Amino acid sequence: MKVWIEKINNANSLEELESLRVDTLGKKGVLTKEFAKLKTIPNEEKKAFAQNLNEQKIALNEAIDTKKEVLEKEALNKKLESEIIDVTRFNNELSCASVHPVIDTMDRIITYFQNLNFAVEEGPLVEDDFHNFEALNLPKYHPARDMQDTFYNKDFTVLRTHTSPVQIRTMLSQKPPIRMIAPGTVFRRDFDLTHTPMFHQVEGLVVDSADKISFANLKHVLVEFLQHMFGEVEVRFRPSFFPFTEPSTEVDISCVFCKGDGCRVCSHTGWLEVLGCGVVDPNVFKAVGYENVSGYAFGLGVERFAMLIHNIGDLRSLFESDLKLLGQFK
Ligand code: PHE
């Protein structure tokens, strides 16, 4: 048995130790075979023979248990070493949130115009009739008010339907020249694939002496801006109507998905409408007391831009706080 005990003491792994146990104490093990001999041994020798075997068995078991403990400890240490966790390490991925695509798009638009020296102006979300409508050449009961799907409050204030009232507030509090954008939240009673009751606009207004500002300036600024946002697109100015501008146009870009060939997103026209603009109507200047000036203005929907930039089909999904969706915009 000494040989076996030595083998046990020299075992290098738990597997090796286990096979040594099987070889000695297992069903067909050497010691088990010795025990089987008891049957054939004369009675008077049996006691001594059995006692000796039992002692050997105890010795083997002890050697195995001791070695097992040592090997198990070694295995555990090895495992602890290889699976070390450094709790002081910083996990960027877990702690990093992403900017909402609408805010990200709005930031890009703001930065673009700030670089062109436009000031950023703000106004209240709850507006009165004068700033939201009347001063913008939208008298009471004018049919063009229907375009706006307004939320009215009981006290006849409204949730602003566009950022254009910020034009009025800025002109009433500052002297020309003016070069401003007004980014912000606006509200309309509208809810479908491409509309939510709350959305974001960026308004632009430039006012200077009458000889300095023309439609050509507006056109140049917007073409450059749209190509900055959407890449190499064609830009088309299509006659339209807004009460606060004259002439007014809506601006289309060639479809960013089909490059103008016609697809589902552009309703097979090859064009996508992206903003409204025009030369400021003289009645607006009259309402704020400006004389001998000329100006241009534009207004765009930030969600529309975000949807086209990120190929988002349903605008409403952006406001469901679904982290799986929002996480894609990191
Ligand atoms: N206020 C207009 C709208 O919300 C957009 C616009 C702004 C159009 C400025 C022309 C000039 O639809």
Short mmCIF file of C-alpha atoms and ligand atoms in Angstrom, two decimals:
data_model
loop_
_atom_site.label_atom_id
_atom_site.label_comp_id
_atom_site.label_asym_id
_atom_site.label_seq_id
_atom_site.Cartn_x
_atom_site.Cartn_y
_atom_site.Cartn_z
CA MET A 1 0.00 0.00 0.00
CA LYS A 2 2.94 2.33 0.55
CA VAL A 3 3.29 2.67 -3.23
CA TRP A 4 -0.33 3.73 -3.50
CA ILE A 5 -0.05 6.24 -0.67
CA GLU A 6 3.00 7.70 -2.35
CA LYS A 7 1.10 7.93 -5.65
CA ILE A 8 -1.75 9.68 -3.84
CA ASN A 9 0.63 12.17 -2.22
CA ASN A 10 2.12 12.94 -5.61
CA ALA A 11 -1.20 13.34 -7.45
CA ASN A 12 -1.26 16.50 -9.53
CA SER A 13 -4.96 16.95 -10.06
CA LEU A 14 -8.33 16.06 -8.57
CA GLU A 15 -8.98 13.83 -11.59
CA GLU A 16 -5.77 11.90 -10.99
CA LEU A 17 -6.64 11.54 -7.31
CA GLU A 18 -10.10 10.25 -8.15
CA SER A 19 -8.70 7.60 -10.49
CA LEU A 20 -6.26 6.50 -7.72
CA ARG A 21 -9.24 6.17 -5.37
CA VAL A 22 -11.02 3.98 -7.91
CA ASP A 23 -7.85 1.89 -8.41
CA THR A 24 -7.58 1.20 -4.67
CA LEU A 25 -10.97 1.46 -2.98
CA GLY A 26 -13.26 1.21 -6.02
CA LYS A 27 -15.35 -1.85 -6.86
CA LYS A 28 -12.43 -3.46 -8.69
CA GLY A 29 -9.76 -1.72 -6.62
CA VAL A 30 -6.72 -3.51 -5.23
CA LEU A 31 -7.86 -3.22 -1.61
CA THR A 32 -11.40 -4.26 -2.44
CA LYS A 33 -9.95 -7.36 -4.07
CA GLU A 34 -7.98 -8.07 -0.88
CA PHE A 35 -11.18 -7.84 1.16
CA ALA A 36 -12.73 -10.44 -1.17
CA LYS A 37 -10.03 -12.90 -0.10
CA LEU A 38 -11.50 -12.90 3.45
CA LYS A 39 -13.96 -15.56 2.32
CA THR A 40 -11.23 -18.06 1.57
CA ILE A 41 -9.01 -17.36 4.56
CA PRO A 42 -8.96 -19.82 7.50
CA ASN A 43 -11.03 -18.63 10.45
CA GLU A 44 -8.16 -18.19 12.88
CA GLU A 45 -6.32 -15.84 10.49
CA LYS A 46 -9.40 -13.88 9.51
CA LYS A 47 -9.34 -11.40 12.37
CA ALA A 48 -5.75 -10.35 11.89
CA PHE A 49 -6.14 -10.23 8.10
CA ALA A 50 -9.25 -8.08 8.33
CA GLN A 51 -7.70 -5.77 10.89
CA ASN A 52 -4.72 -5.21 8.68
CA LEU A 53 -6.93 -4.47 5.67
CA ASN A 54 -9.02 -2.04 7.69
CA GLU A 55 -5.91 -0.19 8.80
CA GLN A 56 -4.77 0.06 5.20
CA LYS A 57 -8.20 1.30 4.20
CA ILE A 58 -8.12 3.99 6.87
CA ALA A 59 -4.63 5.03 5.81
CA LEU A 60 -5.69 5.25 2.16
CA ASN A 61 -8.80 7.24 2.97
CA GLU A 62 -6.83 9.63 5.13
CA ALA A 63 -4.22 10.15 2.42
CA ILE A 64 -6.93 10.74 -0.17
CA ASP A 65 -8.86 13.22 2.03
CA THR A 66 -5.74 15.19 2.91
CA LYS A 67 -4.58 15.36 -0.69
CA LYS A 68 -8.08 16.23 -1.83
CA GLU A 69 -8.20 19.24 0.46
CA VAL A 70 -4.85 20.48 -0.80
CA LEU A 71 -5.81 20.04 -4.47
CA GLU A 72 -9.20 21.69 -4.00
CA LYS A 73 -7.61 24.69 -2.37
CA GLU A 74 -5.15 24.95 -5.23
CA ALA A 75 -7.95 24.73 -7.81
CA LEU A 76 -9.94 27.42 -6.01
CA ASN A 77 -6.96 29.74 -5.84
CA LYS A 78 -6.29 29.25 -9.53
CA LYS A 79 -9.94 30.04 -10.31
CA LEU A 80 -9.95 33.14 -8.11
CA GLU A 81 -6.82 34.35 -9.81
CA SER A 82 -8.19 33.90 -13.32
CA GLU A 83 -11.64 35.30 -12.56
CA ILE A 84 -10.37 38.35 -10.77
CA ILE A 85 -12.85 41.27 -10.74
CA ASP A 86 -11.39 44.72 -10.49
CA VAL A 87 -14.24 46.65 -8.90
CA THR A 88 -12.36 49.89 -9.35
CA ARG A 89 -12.61 49.62 -13.14
CA PHE A 90 -15.10 52.01 -14.76
CA ASN A 91 -17.69 50.53 -17.09
CA ASN A 92 -18.28 53.09 -19.80
CA GLU A 93 -20.98 51.12 -21.50
CA LEU A 94 -23.34 50.92 -18.57
CA SER A 95 -23.07 54.50 -17.45
CA CYS A 96 -23.27 56.12 -20.88
CA ALA A 97 -26.67 57.49 -21.84
CA SER A 98 -27.41 58.83 -25.31
CA VAL A 99 -28.83 62.12 -26.47
CA HIS A 100 -32.41 61.83 -27.76
CA PRO A 101 -32.35 61.93 -31.58
CA VAL A 102 -34.73 64.91 -31.65
CA ILE A 103 -32.56 66.92 -29.24
CA ASP A 104 -29.43 65.82 -31.09
CA THR A 105 -30.90 67.03 -34.39
CA MET A 106 -32.02 70.29 -32.78
CA ASP A 107 -28.51 70.82 -31.34
CA ARG A 108 -26.98 70.34 -34.80
CA ILE A 109 -29.37 72.88 -36.30
CA ILE A 110 -28.71 75.40 -33.51
CA THR A 111 -24.94 74.98 -33.81
CA TYR A 112 -25.12 75.50 -37.56
CA PHE A 113 -26.90 78.83 -37.24
CA GLN A 114 -24.86 79.96 -34.25
CA ASN A 115 -21.81 79.57 -36.46
CA LEU A 116 -23.51 81.98 -38.90
CA ASN A 117 -23.89 84.48 -36.05
CA PHE A 118 -27.60 83.93 -35.40
CA ALA A 119 -28.64 84.67 -31.80
CA VAL A 120 -30.76 82.07 -29.98
CA GLU A 121 -34.03 83.51 -28.63
CA GLU A 122 -36.73 81.94 -26.47
CA GLY A 123 -40.38 82.59 -25.66
CA PRO A 124 -43.14 81.19 -23.47
CA LEU A 125 -44.97 77.96 -24.33
CA VAL A 126 -48.32 79.44 -23.31
CA GLU A 127 -48.92 82.35 -25.65
CA ASP A 128 -51.60 84.98 -26.02
CA ASP A 129 -53.64 85.53 -29.15
CA PHE A 130 -51.65 88.63 -30.11
CA HIS A 131 -48.22 86.96 -30.29
CA ASN A 132 -49.31 83.58 -31.64
CA PHE A 133 -51.73 84.94 -34.26
CA GLU A 134 -52.67 88.59 -34.54
CA ALA A 135 -49.24 90.19 -34.81
CA LEU A 136 -48.37 87.51 -37.36
CA ASN A 137 -51.05 88.84 -39.69
CA LEU A 138 -53.60 86.27 -38.55
CA PRO A 139 -56.58 88.37 -37.43
CA LYS A 140 -59.37 86.80 -35.37
CA TYR A 141 -61.66 84.56 -37.45
CA HIS A 142 -59.16 84.51 -40.31
CA PRO A 143 -59.56 81.14 -42.10
CA ALA A 144 -55.79 80.58 -42.08
CA ARG A 145 -56.02 79.95 -38.31
CA ASP A 146 -57.48 76.57 -39.23
CA MET A 147 -54.05 75.50 -40.51
CA GLN A 148 -52.80 75.41 -36.94
CA ASP A 149 -55.03 72.93 -35.01
CA THR A 150 -54.73 75.00 -31.86
CA PHE A 151 -55.04 73.92 -28.22
CA TYR A 152 -57.04 76.74 -26.60
CA ASN A 153 -57.04 77.39 -22.85
CA LYS A 154 -60.13 78.62 -21.00
CA ASP A 155 -58.63 82.08 -20.55
CA PHE A 156 -58.14 82.36 -24.35
CA THR A 157 -54.41 81.85 -24.13
CA VAL A 158 -53.10 79.07 -26.35
CA LEU A 159 -50.32 76.50 -26.30
CA ARG A 160 -48.11 78.08 -28.95
CA THR A 161 -48.73 76.39 -32.29
CA HIS A 162 -45.38 77.48 -33.74
CA THR A 163 -42.19 79.29 -32.78
CA SER A 164 -43.15 82.35 -34.85
CA PRO A 165 -44.43 84.31 -31.78
CA VAL A 166 -40.77 84.47 -30.68
CA GLN A 167 -40.17 86.61 -33.81
CA ILE A 168 -42.74 89.07 -32.52
CA ARG A 169 -41.36 89.10 -28.96
CA THR A 170 -37.81 89.62 -30.21
CA MET A 171 -38.77 92.44 -32.60
CA LEU A 172 -40.83 94.15 -29.88
CA SER A 173 -37.89 94.11 -27.47
CA GLN A 174 -34.97 94.75 -29.85
CA LYS A 175 -34.15 97.16 -32.62
CA PRO A 176 -33.17 95.99 -36.11
CA PRO A 177 -30.94 94.51 -37.41
CA ILE A 178 -32.05 91.12 -36.15
CA ARG A 179 -30.50 87.76 -36.86
CA MET A 180 -32.06 85.08 -34.71
CA ILE A 181 -33.27 81.53 -34.41
CA ALA A 182 -35.91 80.34 -31.94
CA PRO A 183 -35.73 76.64 -31.18
CA GLY A 184 -38.44 75.16 -28.99
CA THR A 185 -41.47 73.05 -28.24
CA VAL A 186 -44.79 73.70 -29.99
CA PHE A 187 -48.23 72.09 -29.75
CA ARG A 188 -50.96 71.09 -32.19
CA ARG A 189 -54.01 68.85 -32.08
CA ASP A 190 -52.61 66.23 -34.39
CA PHE A 191 -51.62 62.58 -33.87
CA ASP A 192 -50.58 60.11 -36.56
CA LEU A 193 -47.48 58.48 -38.11
CA THR A 194 -45.81 61.82 -38.71
CA HIS A 195 -47.45 64.08 -36.09
CA THR A 196 -47.47 64.24 -32.29
CA PRO A 197 -49.37 66.85 -30.24
CA MET A 198 -46.03 68.13 -28.90
CA PHE A 199 -43.14 68.63 -31.29
CA HIS A 200 -40.17 70.91 -31.90
CA GLN A 201 -39.51 73.70 -34.34
CA VAL A 202 -36.62 75.96 -35.15
CA GLU A 203 -37.64 79.39 -36.39
CA GLY A 204 -35.32 81.77 -38.16
CA LEU A 205 -35.65 85.52 -38.66
CA VAL A 206 -33.34 88.04 -40.29
CA VAL A 207 -34.30 91.72 -40.46
CA ASP A 208 -32.20 94.59 -41.77
CA SER A 209 -32.61 97.79 -43.77
CA ALA A 210 -34.83 97.37 -46.82
CA ASP A 211 -31.99 97.41 -49.36
CA LYS A 212 -30.04 94.66 -47.63
CA ILE A 213 -32.44 91.73 -47.42
CA SER A 214 -34.05 89.89 -50.30
CA PHE A 215 -35.45 86.49 -51.13
CA ALA A 216 -32.07 85.66 -52.70
CA ASN A 217 -30.40 85.85 -49.26
CA LEU A 218 -33.00 83.51 -47.80
CA LYS A 219 -32.56 81.08 -50.66
CA HIS A 220 -28.80 80.99 -50.30
CA VAL A 221 -28.85 80.46 -46.53
CA LEU A 222 -31.41 77.65 -46.74
CA VAL A 223 -29.77 75.77 -49.62
CA GLU A 224 -26.44 75.77 -47.78
CA PHE A 225 -28.15 74.72 -44.55
CA LEU A 226 -30.12 71.86 -46.10
CA GLN A 227 -27.06 70.50 -47.89
CA HIS A 228 -25.18 70.64 -44.60
CA MET A 229 -27.92 68.60 -42.90
CA PHE A 230 -28.79 66.12 -45.67
CA GLY A 231 -25.72 65.96 -47.91
CA GLU A 232 -25.78 66.42 -51.67
CA VAL A 233 -29.53 67.01 -52.13
CA GLU A 234 -31.32 69.17 -54.64
CA VAL A 235 -33.39 71.99 -53.12
CA ARG A 236 -36.65 73.28 -54.58
CA PHE A 237 -38.66 76.35 -53.54
CA ARG A 238 -42.37 75.81 -54.15
CA PRO A 239 -44.88 78.72 -53.94
CA SER A 240 -47.08 78.46 -50.87
CA PHE A 241 -48.96 80.60 -48.38
CA PHE A 242 -48.25 81.79 -44.84
CA PRO A 243 -50.06 84.84 -43.46
CA PHE A 244 -46.82 86.26 -42.02
CA THR A 245 -44.69 86.06 -45.19
CA GLU A 246 -45.14 87.32 -48.73
CA PRO A 247 -44.03 85.79 -50.98
CA SER A 248 -44.10 82.44 -49.16
CA THR A 249 -42.60 79.15 -50.22
CA GLU A 250 -42.36 75.64 -48.96
CA VAL A 251 -38.97 74.05 -49.46
CA ASP A 252 -38.45 70.51 -50.72
CA ILE A 253 -35.28 68.45 -50.93
CA SER A 254 -34.77 65.60 -53.38
CA CYS A 255 -35.73 62.39 -51.56
CA VAL A 256 -32.80 61.20 -49.41
CA PHE A 257 -33.94 57.57 -49.73
CA CYS A 258 -34.52 57.14 -53.49
CA LYS A 259 -32.39 60.11 -54.66
CA GLY A 260 -35.39 61.50 -56.51
CA ASP A 261 -36.48 58.34 -58.35
CA GLY A 262 -39.71 58.04 -56.34
CA CYS A 263 -40.37 55.74 -53.37
CA ARG A 264 -42.90 55.15 -50.58
CA VAL A 265 -41.39 57.79 -48.24
CA CYS A 266 -41.68 60.60 -50.83
CA SER A 267 -45.06 59.30 -52.09
CA HIS A 268 -43.36 58.62 -55.45
CA THR A 269 -42.80 62.34 -56.09
CA GLY A 270 -39.01 62.27 -55.61
CA TRP A 271 -39.30 65.26 -53.24
CA LEU A 272 -39.60 65.70 -49.46
CA GLU A 273 -41.05 68.84 -47.93
CA VAL A 274 -38.78 70.06 -45.12
CA LEU A 275 -39.65 73.65 -44.22
CA GLY A 276 -41.67 76.80 -44.76
CA CYS A 277 -40.27 80.27 -45.37
CA GLY A 278 -40.75 83.61 -47.01
CA VAL A 279 -40.14 87.35 -47.01
CA VAL A 280 -41.65 88.93 -43.90
CA ASP A 281 -45.10 90.42 -44.63
CA PRO A 282 -45.25 94.25 -44.15
CA ASN A 283 -48.22 93.75 -41.79
CA VAL A 284 -45.92 91.93 -39.34
CA PHE A 285 -43.50 94.86 -39.29
CA LYS A 286 -46.48 97.20 -38.80
CA ALA A 287 -47.58 95.18 -35.74
CA VAL A 288 -44.16 95.57 -34.09
CA GLY A 289 -43.58 99.17 -35.20
CA TYR A 290 -40.64 98.52 -37.56
CA GLU A 291 -40.22 100.88 -40.56
CA ASN A 292 -38.01 100.85 -43.66
CA VAL A 293 -36.85 97.31 -43.05
CA SER A 294 -37.00 94.07 -44.94
CA GLY A 295 -36.64 90.54 -43.64
CA TYR A 296 -36.96 86.88 -44.22
CA ALA A 297 -38.16 84.08 -41.97
CA PHE A 298 -38.26 80.32 -41.98
CA GLY A 299 -39.65 77.58 -39.76
CA LEU A 300 -38.89 73.87 -39.68
CA GLY A 301 -40.04 70.78 -37.78
CA VAL A 302 -37.14 69.15 -35.95
CA GLU A 303 -38.86 65.73 -35.76
CA ARG A 304 -39.23 65.73 -39.54
CA PHE A 305 -35.48 66.31 -39.87
CA ALA A 306 -34.67 63.60 -37.30
CA MET A 307 -36.94 61.11 -39.08
CA LEU A 308 -35.27 61.74 -42.44
CA ILE A 309 -31.74 61.68 -41.00
CA HIS A 310 -32.28 58.44 -39.06
CA ASN A 311 -34.86 56.80 -41.36
CA ILE A 312 -37.52 56.60 -38.64
CA GLY A 313 -40.93 55.48 -39.91
CA ASP A 314 -43.24 56.28 -37.00
CA LEU A 315 -42.65 59.58 -35.23
CA ARG A 316 -44.66 58.49 -32.19
CA SER A 317 -42.05 55.81 -31.36
CA LEU A 318 -39.62 58.59 -30.42
CA PHE A 319 -41.81 59.62 -27.50
CA GLU A 320 -42.48 56.20 -25.97
CA SER A 321 -39.28 56.21 -23.85
CA ASP A 322 -38.31 52.81 -25.25
CA LEU A 323 -34.64 52.45 -24.25
CA LYS A 324 -34.08 49.69 -26.83
CA LEU A 325 -35.04 52.13 -29.55
CA LEU A 326 -33.34 55.20 -28.11
CA GLY A 327 -30.12 53.28 -27.39
CA GLN A 328 -29.63 52.82 -31.14
CA PHE A 329 -28.86 56.51 -31.53
CA LYS A 330 -25.68 56.49 -29.44
N1 PHE B 1 -44.74 79.09 -38.54
C1 PHE B 1 -44.86 78.29 -39.72
C2 PHE B 1 -45.48 76.95 -39.32
O1 PHE B 1 -45.42 76.58 -38.17
C3 PHE B 1 -43.54 78.04 -40.36
C4 PHE B 1 -42.96 79.29 -40.95
C5 PHE B 1 -42.15 80.09 -40.19
C6 PHE B 1 -43.24 79.64 -42.25
C7 PHE B 1 -41.62 81.27 -40.74
C8 PHE B 1 -42.72 80.78 -42.80
C9 PHE B 1 -41.93 81.59 -42.04
O2 PHE B 1 -46.03 76.25 -40.14
#
